[in-house]
Amino acid sequence: MDAMIPRGNDDPTVAIETLGCKVNQFETSYFLEVLTRAGYRAVSFRDRADLYIVHSCAVTAKAGSQTRQLLRRARRTNPEARVVAAGCYAQLEGERIAREGLATHILGNPAKLDLIEWLSRPGSFEKPCLAGASAPRSRAEFEISPVSRMHTGRTRALLKVQDGCDSFCSYCVVPLVRGKSRSLAPALVVSQLHEFLRAGYREIVLTGIHLGKWGKDLQPAQTLSDLLEKISSCPPLPPRLRLSSIEPEEFDSNLLEVISRAPWICRHFHIPLQSADPVILSRMHRLYTREYYGELVARLRAQFPEAALGADVLTGFPGESEKQFENTCEFIEKLPLSYLHVFPFSPRPGSAAADFSDRVEAEELKRRAALLQALSRRKKRTFRESLVGKTLDLIVEAQTRPGLWEGISGNYVKVFFSAGETFFPGKSARVTVSGFLGDDLLGTPLA
């Protein structure tokens, strides 16, 4: 371990920038946990550091461009530092990173959790240590990466319970860079959850690359509803447990029944849609129909009237006509969704859709994305208006200015409220929503 500490430096520093998903954010906390044990002190990525890590994302071309920019910035800030490219983009484009001299160590997903070992090996910008060659899909077991707390300053704890994906949607490289779907054993999930509770977290987010597939690889096979039942049977329970994105076809009656009996599970469901046109859904290799999706959203709204219901929408998929785009907009307009995450199509190397013809022109892609983002803003406003006069329980996130605090509700709404210095990040607060502060809600704290 001493080999990774810069010689002559009794106080080595590390700076990490994380792109992409909640799983990456959890893994970044693991990096910081092991590096802290090894003697490193975390500093801002803007500062001069001995070690820089860019924890990368490969979902879009923009994420890849951001990764390369951050690697260049790190080298400019301290040309003598070791610079690590880690994660999905390092897995997908490791050879390019090496060719462009952007990092001293390039660690794909199988290698990055052995960070300490790889940092003990020599690497330079001219001849980097390249550890991204091993195939992620050859790994069949979940790599355990326990943490004592979130080292990234978050007030909510992220708990990675699943990794990998076997769906192979035609636009996506995640199955190639993250490997097969694999699950953290339920006893270890409970152990990590209780570790977070001991550290004082009042909200824990269960997250995974394909969360709804949790347990399918275990012996015997289990389901996400089984995991929630296991957590429920092992007190203490978290004040709030949030579920990250779940695919439409994975909402079954058992899962909804378990959630309905557990008030500590947040009423917030993120259900990827991508498109509402049948032809485009088929070409994307999505496994549901628009009719099924619409029925699911209506059922969730009826069963959980104040729930936040979000969706991912991918626009400009190759061959998407104006009429097919309009089909999606009209479908969304009628649904009781609370918000959208909009993604313009971005061809990813190795995905099936990267070779599809009939690409949508860049300007048209921007126009469609802008229309969907405007639709999302209208949906958000309508949902927030429905909450005026309601009482919400918040986890305090930050003090935005003296006397003004912001918190996040169980149904994933930001609420500002005025109060004295008795509050702090991570504390609970109960407020009655009185109106708006800009686009966000304003509340009055209850005694």
PDB file of N, CA and C in Angstrom, residues 316-407:
ATOM      1  N   GLY A 316     -35.220  11.306 -31.016  1.00  0.00           N
ATOM      2  CA  GLY A 316     -34.327  11.319 -32.166  1.00  0.00           C
ATOM      3  C   GLY A 316     -33.688   9.980 -32.460  1.00  0.00           C
ATOM      4  N   PHE A 317     -34.301   8.888 -32.008  1.00  0.00           N
ATOM      5  CA  PHE A 317     -33.789   7.563 -32.348  1.00  0.00           C
ATOM      6  C   PHE A 317     -33.780   7.416 -33.867  1.00  0.00           C
ATOM      7  N   PRO A 318     -32.768   6.732 -34.438  1.00  0.00           N
ATOM      8  CA  PRO A 318     -32.696   6.621 -35.896  1.00  0.00           C
ATOM      9  C   PRO A 318     -34.015   6.144 -36.514  1.00  0.00           C
ATOM     10  N   GLY A 319     -34.454   6.879 -37.522  1.00  0.00           N
ATOM     11  CA  GLY A 319     -35.692   6.532 -38.204  1.00  0.00           C
ATOM     12  C   GLY A 319     -36.937   7.129 -37.582  1.00  0.00           C
ATOM     13  N   GLU A 320     -36.818   7.813 -36.429  1.00  0.00           N
ATOM     14  CA  GLU A 320     -37.994   8.395 -35.784  1.00  0.00           C
ATOM     15  C   GLU A 320     -38.533   9.541 -36.638  1.00  0.00           C
ATOM     16  N   SER A 321     -39.720   9.361 -37.177  1.00  0.00           N
ATOM     17  CA  SER A 321     -40.339  10.390 -38.010  1.00  0.00           C
ATOM     18  C   SER A 321     -40.977  11.456 -37.133  1.00  0.00           C
ATOM     19  N   GLU A 322     -41.402  12.550 -37.776  1.00  0.00           N
ATOM     20  CA  GLU A 322     -42.100  13.591 -37.044  1.00  0.00           C
ATOM     21  C   GLU A 322     -43.381  13.044 -36.429  1.00  0.00           C
ATOM     22  N   LYS A 323     -44.079  12.189 -37.164  1.00  0.00           N
ATOM     23  CA  LYS A 323     -45.320  11.610 -36.656  1.00  0.00           C
ATOM     24  C   LYS A 323     -45.050  10.718 -35.450  1.00  0.00           C
ATOM     25  N   GLN A 324     -43.986   9.932 -35.502  1.00  0.00           N
ATOM     26  CA  GLN A 324     -43.647   9.056 -34.371  1.00  0.00           C
ATOM     27  C   GLN A 324     -43.245   9.872 -33.147  1.00  0.00           C
ATOM     28  N   PHE A 325     -42.542  10.971 -33.377  1.00  0.00           N
ATOM     29  CA  PHE A 325     -42.215  11.867 -32.271  1.00  0.00           C
ATOM     30  C   PHE A 325     -43.488  12.460 -31.669  1.00  0.00           C
ATOM     31  N   GLU A 326     -44.407  12.890 -32.531  1.00  0.00           N
ATOM     32  CA  GLU A 326     -45.671  13.444 -32.049  1.00  0.00           C
ATOM     33  C   GLU A 326     -46.475  12.403 -31.273  1.00  0.00           C
ATOM     34  N   ASN A 327     -46.408  11.139 -31.708  1.00  0.00           N
ATOM     35  CA  ASN A 327     -47.082  10.068 -30.968  1.00  0.00           C
ATOM     36  C   ASN A 327     -46.615  10.024 -29.518  1.00  0.00           C
ATOM     37  N   THR A 328     -45.303  10.146 -29.346  1.00  0.00           N
ATOM     38  CA  THR A 328     -44.738  10.107 -27.989  1.00  0.00           C
ATOM     39  C   THR A 328     -45.180  11.321 -27.183  1.00  0.00           C
ATOM     40  N   CYS A 329     -45.112  12.514 -27.786  1.00  0.00           N
ATOM     41  CA  CYS A 329     -45.509  13.732 -27.061  1.00  0.00           C
ATOM     42  C   CYS A 329     -46.976  13.677 -26.657  1.00  0.00           C
ATOM     43  N   GLU A 330     -47.841  13.253 -27.580  1.00  0.00           N
ATOM     44  CA  GLU A 330     -49.276  13.187 -27.281  1.00  0.00           C
ATOM     45  C   GLU A 330     -49.571  12.178 -26.179  1.00  0.00           C
ATOM     46  N   PHE A 331     -48.865  11.066 -26.204  1.00  0.00           N
ATOM     47  CA  PHE A 331     -49.036  10.034 -25.183  1.00  0.00           C
ATOM     48  C   PHE A 331     -48.632  10.568 -23.811  1.00  0.00           C
ATOM     49  N   ILE A 332     -47.467  11.222 -23.745  1.00  0.00           N
ATOM     50  CA  ILE A 332     -46.979  11.770 -22.474  1.00  0.00           C
ATOM     51  C   ILE A 332     -47.911  12.857 -21.965  1.00  0.00           C
ATOM     52  N   GLU A 333     -48.404  13.683 -22.875  1.00  0.00           N
ATOM     53  CA  GLU A 333     -49.287  14.774 -22.492  1.00  0.00           C
ATOM     54  C   GLU A 333     -50.484  14.265 -21.699  1.00  0.00           C
ATOM     55  N   LYS A 334     -50.981  13.094 -22.053  1.00  0.00           N
ATOM     56  CA  LYS A 334     -52.183  12.544 -21.413  1.00  0.00           C
ATOM     57  C   LYS A 334     -51.880  11.810 -20.111  1.00  0.00           C
ATOM     58  N   LEU A 335     -50.620  11.468 -19.878  1.00  0.00           N
ATOM     59  CA  LEU A 335     -50.269  10.680 -18.693  1.00  0.00           C
ATOM     60  C   LEU A 335     -50.092  11.564 -17.465  1.00  0.00           C
ATOM     61  N   PRO A 336     -50.421  11.057 -16.270  1.00  0.00           N
ATOM     62  CA  PRO A 336     -50.216  11.827 -15.030  1.00  0.00           C
ATOM     63  C   PRO A 336     -48.779  11.716 -14.516  1.00  0.00           C
ATOM     64  N   LEU A 337     -47.813  11.995 -15.404  1.00  0.00           N
ATOM     65  CA  LEU A 337     -46.406  11.982 -15.006  1.00  0.00           C
ATOM     66  C   LEU A 337     -46.049  13.284 -14.309  1.00  0.00           C
ATOM     67  N   SER A 338     -45.011  13.240 -13.467  1.00  0.00           N
ATOM     68  CA  SER A 338     -44.588  14.407 -12.691  1.00  0.00           C
ATOM     69  C   SER A 338     -43.387  15.121 -13.290  1.00  0.00           C
ATOM     70  N   TYR A 339     -42.576  14.412 -14.057  1.00  0.00           N
ATOM     71  CA  TYR A 339     -41.386  14.997 -14.668  1.00  0.00           C
ATOM     72  C   TYR A 339     -40.833  14.025 -15.702  1.00  0.00           C
ATOM     73  N   LEU A 340     -39.961  14.535 -16.572  1.00  0.00           N
ATOM     74  CA  LEU A 340     -39.268  13.720 -17.571  1.00  0.00           C
ATOM     75  C   LEU A 340     -37.766  13.950 -17.466  1.00  0.00           C
ATOM     76  N   HIS A 341     -36.991  12.923 -17.749  1.00  0.00           N
ATOM     77  CA  HIS A 341     -35.571  13.072 -18.040  1.00  0.00           C
ATOM     78  C   HIS A 341     -35.422  12.844 -19.546  1.00  0.00           C
ATOM     79  N   VAL A 342     -34.978  13.862 -20.266  1.00  0.00           N
ATOM     80  CA  VAL A 342     -34.944  13.834 -21.728  1.00  0.00           C
ATOM     81  C   VAL A 342     -33.517  13.604 -22.207  1.00  0.00           C
ATOM     82  N   PHE A 343     -33.360  12.643 -23.124  1.00  0.00           N
ATOM     83  CA  PHE A 343     -32.052  12.314 -23.669  1.00  0.00           C
ATOM     84  C   PHE A 343     -32.115  12.332 -25.195  1.00  0.00           C
ATOM     85  N   PRO A 344     -31.380  13.219 -25.868  1.00  0.00           N
ATOM     86  CA  PRO A 344     -31.269  13.116 -27.319  1.00  0.00           C
ATOM     87  C   PRO A 344     -30.465  11.866 -27.683  1.00  0.00           C
ATOM     88  N   PHE A 345     -30.849  11.185 -28.768  1.00  0.00           N
ATOM     89  CA  PHE A 345     -30.130   9.981 -29.167  1.00  0.00           C
ATOM     90  C   PHE A 345     -28.661  10.296 -29.423  1.00  0.00           C
ATOM     91  N   SER A 346     -27.806   9.412 -28.930  1.00  0.00           N
ATOM     92  CA  SER A 346     -26.358   9.543 -29.092  1.00  0.00           C
ATOM     93  C   SER A 346     -25.805   8.174 -29.463  1.00  0.00           C
ATOM     94  N   PRO A 347     -25.291   7.992 -30.674  1.00  0.00           N
ATOM     95  CA  PRO A 347     -24.795   6.668 -31.073  1.00  0.00           C
ATOM     96  C   PRO A 347     -23.620   6.236 -30.217  1.00  0.00           C
ATOM     97  N   ARG A 348     -23.700   5.043 -29.639  1.00  0.00           N
ATOM     98  CA  ARG A 348     -22.651   4.543 -28.771  1.00  0.00           C
ATOM     99  C   ARG A 348     -21.916   3.391 -29.448  1.00  0.00           C
ATOM    100  N   PRO A 349     -20.586   3.446 -29.484  1.00  0.00           N
ATOM    101  CA  PRO A 349     -19.818   2.387 -30.148  1.00  0.00           C
ATOM    102  C   PRO A 349     -20.129   1.021 -29.550  1.00  0.00           C
ATOM    103  N   GLY A 350     -20.435   0.053 -30.393  1.00  0.00           N
ATOM    104  CA  GLY A 350     -20.719  -1.299 -29.923  1.00  0.00           C
ATOM    105  C   GLY A 350     -22.187  -1.596 -29.756  1.00  0.00           C
ATOM    106  N   SER A 351     -23.033  -0.550 -29.726  1.00  0.00           N
ATOM    107  CA  SER A 351     -24.474  -0.783 -29.626  1.00  0.00           C
ATOM    108  C   SER A 351     -25.043  -1.051 -31.012  1.00  0.00           C
ATOM    109  N   ALA A 352     -26.160  -1.782 -31.062  1.00  0.00           N
ATOM    110  CA  ALA A 352     -26.770  -2.114 -32.351  1.00  0.00           C
ATOM    111  C   ALA A 352     -27.198  -0.858 -33.109  1.00  0.00           C
ATOM    112  N   ALA A 353     -27.746   0.122 -32.392  1.00  0.00           N
ATOM    113  CA  ALA A 353     -28.269   1.316 -33.052  1.00  0.00           C
ATOM    114  C   ALA A 353     -27.176   2.217 -33.606  1.00  0.00           C
ATOM    115  N   ALA A 354     -25.929   2.001 -33.202  1.00  0.00           N
ATOM    116  CA  ALA A 354     -24.836   2.822 -33.729  1.00  0.00           C
ATOM    117  C   ALA A 354     -24.718   2.663 -35.237  1.00  0.00           C
ATOM    118  N   ASP A 355     -25.171   1.521 -35.768  1.00  0.00           N
ATOM    119  CA  ASP A 355     -25.081   1.268 -37.204  1.00  0.00           C
ATOM    120  C   ASP A 355     -26.386   1.518 -37.947  1.00  0.00           C
ATOM    121  N   PHE A 356     -27.421   1.988 -37.221  1.00  0.00           N
ATOM    122  CA  PHE A 356     -28.701   2.246 -37.878  1.00  0.00           C
ATOM    123  C   PHE A 356     -28.587   3.479 -38.771  1.00  0.00           C
ATOM    124  N   SER A 357     -29.269   3.432 -39.906  1.00  0.00           N
ATOM    125  CA  SER A 357     -29.287   4.585 -40.805  1.00  0.00           C
ATOM    126  C   SER A 357     -30.453   5.506 -40.429  1.00  0.00           C
ATOM    127  N   ASP A 358     -30.708   6.487 -41.272  1.00  0.00           N
ATOM    128  CA  ASP A 358     -31.820   7.429 -41.061  1.00  0.00           C
ATOM    129  C   ASP A 358     -31.671   8.208 -39.759  1.00  0.00           C
ATOM    130  N   ARG A 359     -30.465   8.713 -39.502  1.00  0.00           N
ATOM    131  CA  ARG A 359     -30.254   9.541 -38.315  1.00  0.00           C
ATOM    132  C   ARG A 359     -31.056  10.839 -38.417  1.00  0.00           C
ATOM    133  N   VAL A 360     -31.555  11.272 -37.297  1.00  0.00           N
ATOM    134  CA  VAL A 360     -32.234  12.562 -37.216  1.00  0.00           C
ATOM    135  C   VAL A 360     -31.173  13.663 -37.205  1.00  0.00           C
ATOM    136  N   GLU A 361     -31.388  14.703 -38.000  1.00  0.00           N
ATOM    137  CA  GLU A 361     -30.421  15.804 -38.081  1.00  0.00           C
ATOM    138  C   GLU A 361     -30.254  16.481 -36.721  1.00  0.00           C
ATOM    139  N   ALA A 362     -29.051  17.011 -36.482  1.00  0.00           N
ATOM    140  CA  ALA A 362     -28.699  17.563 -35.175  1.00  0.00           C
ATOM    141  C   ALA A 362     -29.650  18.676 -34.742  1.00  0.00           C
ATOM    142  N   GLU A 363     -29.982  19.600 -35.654  1.00  0.00           N
ATOM    143  CA  GLU A 363     -30.874  20.704 -35.288  1.00  0.00           C
ATOM    144  C   GLU A 363     -32.273  20.201 -34.948  1.00  0.00           C
ATOM    145  N   GLU A 364     -32.740  19.200 -35.697  1.00  0.00           N
ATOM    146  CA  GLU A 364     -34.049  18.629 -35.408  1.00  0.00           C
ATOM    147  C   GLU A 364     -34.029  17.885 -34.078  1.00  0.00           C
ATOM    148  N   LEU A 365     -32.913  17.242 -33.791  1.00  0.00           N
ATOM    149  CA  LEU A 365     -32.751  16.555 -32.509  1.00  0.00           C
ATOM    150  C   LEU A 365     -32.867  17.548 -31.348  1.00  0.00           C
ATOM    151  N   LYS A 366     -32.214  18.688 -31.486  1.00  0.00           N
ATOM    152  CA  LYS A 366     -32.283  19.732 -30.450  1.00  0.00           C
ATOM    153  C   LYS A 366     -33.710  20.248 -30.289  1.00  0.00           C
ATOM    154  N   ARG A 367     -34.407  20.437 -31.428  1.00  0.00           N
ATOM    155  CA  ARG A 367     -35.781  20.947 -31.372  1.00  0.00           C
ATOM    156  C   ARG A 367     -36.689  19.977 -30.622  1.00  0.00           C
ATOM    157  N   ARG A 368     -36.569  18.685 -30.941  1.00  0.00           N
ATOM    158  CA  ARG A 368     -37.417  17.697 -30.285  1.00  0.00           C
ATOM    159  C   ARG A 368     -37.107  17.609 -28.791  1.00  0.00           C
ATOM    160  N   ALA A 369     -35.823  17.646 -28.450  1.00  0.00           N
ATOM    161  CA  ALA A 369     -35.452  17.597 -27.035  1.00  0.00           C
ATOM    162  C   ALA A 369     -36.010  18.816 -26.301  1.00  0.00           C
ATOM    163  N   ALA A 370     -35.953  19.993 -26.936  1.00  0.00           N
ATOM    164  CA  ALA A 370     -36.462  21.208 -26.304  1.00  0.00           C
ATOM    165  C   ALA A 370     -37.970  21.129 -26.082  1.00  0.00           C
ATOM    166  N   LEU A 371     -38.703  20.566 -27.035  1.00  0.00           N
ATOM    167  CA  LEU A 371     -40.145  20.415 -26.873  1.00  0.00           C
ATOM    168  C   LEU A 371     -40.467  19.477 -25.715  1.00  0.00           C
ATOM    169  N   LEU A 372     -39.727  18.395 -25.598  1.00  0.00           N
ATOM    170  CA  LEU A 372     -39.956  17.466 -24.491  1.00  0.00           C
ATOM    171  C   LEU A 372     -39.587  18.088 -23.152  1.00  0.00           C
ATOM    172  N   GLN A 373     -38.520  18.881 -23.134  1.00  0.00           N
ATOM    173  CA  GLN A 373     -38.135  19.538 -21.884  1.00  0.00           C
ATOM    174  C   GLN A 373     -39.190  20.560 -21.457  1.00  0.00           C
ATOM    175  N   ALA A 374     -39.796  21.252 -22.428  1.00  0.00           N
ATOM    176  CA  ALA A 374     -40.883  22.169 -22.099  1.00  0.00           C
ATOM    177  C   ALA A 374     -42.090  21.408 -21.559  1.00  0.00           C
ATOM    178  N   LEU A 375     -42.370  20.237 -22.147  1.00  0.00           N
ATOM    179  CA  LEU A 375     -43.450  19.389 -21.647  1.00  0.00           C
ATOM    180  C   LEU A 375     -43.157  18.937 -20.223  1.00  0.00           C
ATOM    181  N   SER A 376     -41.911  18.602 -19.951  1.00  0.00           N
ATOM    182  CA  SER A 376     -41.517  18.207 -18.598  1.00  0.00           C
ATOM    183  C   SER A 376     -41.749  19.340 -17.608  1.00  0.00           C
ATOM    184  N   ARG A 377     -41.413  20.567 -17.999  1.00  0.00           N
ATOM    185  CA  ARG A 377     -41.614  21.701 -17.098  1.00  0.00           C
ATOM    186  C   ARG A 377     -43.099  21.893 -16.771  1.00  0.00           C
ATOM    187  N   ARG A 378     -43.951  21.691 -17.761  1.00  0.00           N
ATOM    188  CA  ARG A 378     -45.394  21.813 -17.511  1.00  0.00           C
ATOM    189  C   ARG A 378     -45.872  20.716 -16.567  1.00  0.00           C
ATOM    190  N   LYS A 379     -45.375  19.508 -16.778  1.00  0.00           N
ATOM    191  CA  LYS A 379     -45.744  18.389 -15.899  1.00  0.00           C
ATOM    192  C   LYS A 379     -45.293  18.663 -14.455  1.00  0.00           C
ATOM    193  N   LYS A 380     -44.080  19.163 -14.309  1.00  0.00           N
ATOM    194  CA  LYS A 380     -43.562  19.475 -12.974  1.00  0.00           C
ATOM    195  C   LYS A 380     -44.439  20.511 -12.277  1.00  0.00           C
ATOM    196  N   ARG A 381     -44.796  21.551 -13.023  1.00  0.00           N
ATOM    197  CA  ARG A 381     -45.597  22.623 -12.423  1.00  0.00           C
ATOM    198  C   ARG A 381     -46.959  22.098 -11.979  1.00  0.00           C
ATOM    199  N   THR A 382     -47.590  21.298 -12.840  1.00  0.00           N
ATOM    200  CA  THR A 382     -48.900  20.749 -12.496  1.00  0.00           C
ATOM    201  C   THR A 382     -48.822  19.881 -11.243  1.00  0.00           C
ATOM    202  N   PHE A 383     -47.788  19.055 -11.168  1.00  0.00           N
ATOM    203  CA  PHE A 383     -47.631  18.185  -9.998  1.00  0.00           C
ATOM    204  C   PHE A 383     -47.407  19.011  -8.742  1.00  0.00           C
ATOM    205  N   ARG A 384     -46.552  20.007  -8.829  1.00  0.00           N
ATOM    206  CA  ARG A 384     -46.275  20.844  -7.661  1.00  0.00           C
ATOM    207  C   ARG A 384     -47.523  21.620  -7.221  1.00  0.00           C
ATOM    208  N   GLU A 385     -48.283  22.109  -8.174  1.00  0.00           N
ATOM    209  CA  GLU A 385     -49.517  22.818  -7.818  1.00  0.00           C
ATOM    210  C   GLU A 385     -50.479  21.926  -7.033  1.00  0.00           C
ATOM    211  N   SER A 386     -50.457  20.617  -7.351  1.00  0.00           N
ATOM    212  CA  SER A 386     -51.354  19.694  -6.647  1.00  0.00           C
ATOM    213  C   SER A 386     -50.966  19.498  -5.191  1.00  0.00           C
ATOM    214  N   LEU A 387     -49.751  19.920  -4.818  1.00  0.00           N
ATOM    215  CA  LEU A 387     -49.258  19.719  -3.459  1.00  0.00           C
ATOM    216  C   LEU A 387     -49.447  20.939  -2.558  1.00  0.00           C
ATOM    217  N   VAL A 388     -49.875  22.064  -3.126  1.00  0.00           N
ATOM    218  CA  VAL A 388     -50.097  23.262  -2.315  1.00  0.00           C
ATOM    219  C   VAL A 388     -51.210  22.977  -1.302  1.00  0.00           C
ATOM    220  N   GLY A 389     -50.921  23.298  -0.046  1.00  0.00           N
ATOM    221  CA  GLY A 389     -51.850  23.020   1.041  1.00  0.00           C
ATOM    222  C   GLY A 389     -51.611  21.692   1.734  1.00  0.00           C
ATOM    223  N   LYS A 390     -50.767  20.853   1.134  1.00  0.00           N
ATOM    224  CA  LYS A 390     -50.476  19.538   1.720  1.00  0.00           C
ATOM    225  C   LYS A 390     -49.318  19.643   2.708  1.00  0.00           C
ATOM    226  N   THR A 391     -49.256  18.678   3.625  1.00  0.00           N
ATOM    227  CA  THR A 391     -48.147  18.577   4.573  1.00  0.00           C
ATOM    228  C   THR A 391     -47.157  17.544   4.059  1.00  0.00           C
ATOM    229  N   LEU A 392     -45.873  17.932   4.001  1.00  0.00           N
ATOM    230  CA  LEU A 392     -44.828  17.055   3.490  1.00  0.00           C
ATOM    231  C   LEU A 392     -43.720  16.898   4.523  1.00  0.00           C
ATOM    232  N   ASP A 393     -43.161  15.698   4.583  1.00  0.00           N
ATOM    233  CA  ASP A 393     -41.990  15.444   5.425  1.00  0.00           C
ATOM    234  C   ASP A 393     -40.738  15.550   4.567  1.00  0.00           C
ATOM    235  N   LEU A 394     -39.787  16.337   5.040  1.00  0.00           N
ATOM    236  CA  LEU A 394     -38.569  16.619   4.273  1.00  0.00           C
ATOM    237  C   LEU A 394     -37.339  16.061   4.964  1.00  0.00           C
ATOM    238  N   ILE A 395     -36.324  15.783   4.167  1.00  0.00           N
ATOM    239  CA  ILE A 395     -34.954  15.652   4.665  1.00  0.00           C
ATOM    240  C   ILE A 395     -34.240  16.931   4.259  1.00  0.00           C
ATOM    241  N   VAL A 396     -33.718  17.678   5.242  1.00  0.00           N
ATOM    242  CA  VAL A 396     -33.071  18.957   4.954  1.00  0.00           C
ATOM    243  C   VAL A 396     -31.785  18.705   4.165  1.00  0.00           C
ATOM    244  N   GLU A 397     -31.642  19.432   3.057  1.00  0.00           N
ATOM    245  CA  GLU A 397     -30.466  19.290   2.186  1.00  0.00           C
ATOM    246  C   GLU A 397     -29.401  20.342   2.470  1.00  0.00           C
ATOM    247  N   ALA A 398     -29.834  21.597   2.603  1.00  0.00           N
ATOM    248  CA  ALA A 398     -28.848  22.675   2.754  1.00  0.00           C
ATOM    249  C   ALA A 398     -29.532  23.950   3.208  1.00  0.00           C
ATOM    250  N   GLN A 399     -28.717  24.855   3.725  1.00  0.00           N
ATOM    251  CA  GLN A 399     -29.171  26.220   3.993  1.00  0.00           C
ATOM    252  C   GLN A 399     -28.735  27.061   2.804  1.00  0.00           C
ATOM    253  N   THR A 400     -29.685  27.602   2.047  1.00  0.00           N
ATOM    254  CA  THR A 400     -29.347  28.322   0.822  1.00  0.00           C
ATOM    255  C   THR A 400     -28.936  29.764   1.090  1.00  0.00           C
ATOM    256  N   ARG A 401     -29.461  30.321   2.161  1.00  0.00           N
ATOM    257  CA  ARG A 401     -29.032  31.638   2.658  1.00  0.00           C
ATOM    258  C   ARG A 401     -29.484  31.722   4.109  1.00  0.00           C
ATOM    259  N   PRO A 402     -28.991  32.673   4.883  1.00  0.00           N
ATOM    260  CA  PRO A 402     -29.380  32.722   6.294  1.00  0.00           C
ATOM    261  C   PRO A 402     -30.898  32.716   6.469  1.00  0.00           C
ATOM    262  N   GLY A 403     -31.366  31.737   7.211  1.00  0.00           N
ATOM    263  CA  GLY A 403     -32.779  31.646   7.503  1.00  0.00           C
ATOM    264  C   GLY A 403     -33.613  30.908   6.478  1.00  0.00           C
ATOM    265  N   LEU A 404     -33.020  30.511   5.342  1.00  0.00           N
ATOM    266  CA  LEU A 404     -33.777  29.798   4.308  1.00  0.00           C
ATOM    267  C   LEU A 404     -33.144  28.430   4.062  1.00  0.00           C
ATOM    268  N   TRP A 405     -33.963  27.397   4.222  1.00  0.00           N
ATOM    269  CA  TRP A 405     -33.493  26.027   4.070  1.00  0.00           C
ATOM    270  C   TRP A 405     -34.203  25.349   2.903  1.00  0.00           C
ATOM    271  N   GLU A 406     -33.570  24.328   2.358  1.00  0.00           N
ATOM    272  CA  GLU A 406     -34.238  23.520   1.337  1.00  0.00           C
ATOM    273  C   GLU A 406     -34.189  22.054   1.743  1.00  0.00           C
ATOM    274  N   GLY A 407     -35.250  21.344   1.418  1.00  0.00           N
ATOM    275  CA  GLY A 407     -35.323  19.919   1.716  1.00  0.00           C
ATOM    276  C   GLY A 407     -35.992  19.168   0.583  1.00  0.00           C
TER     277      GLY A 407
END
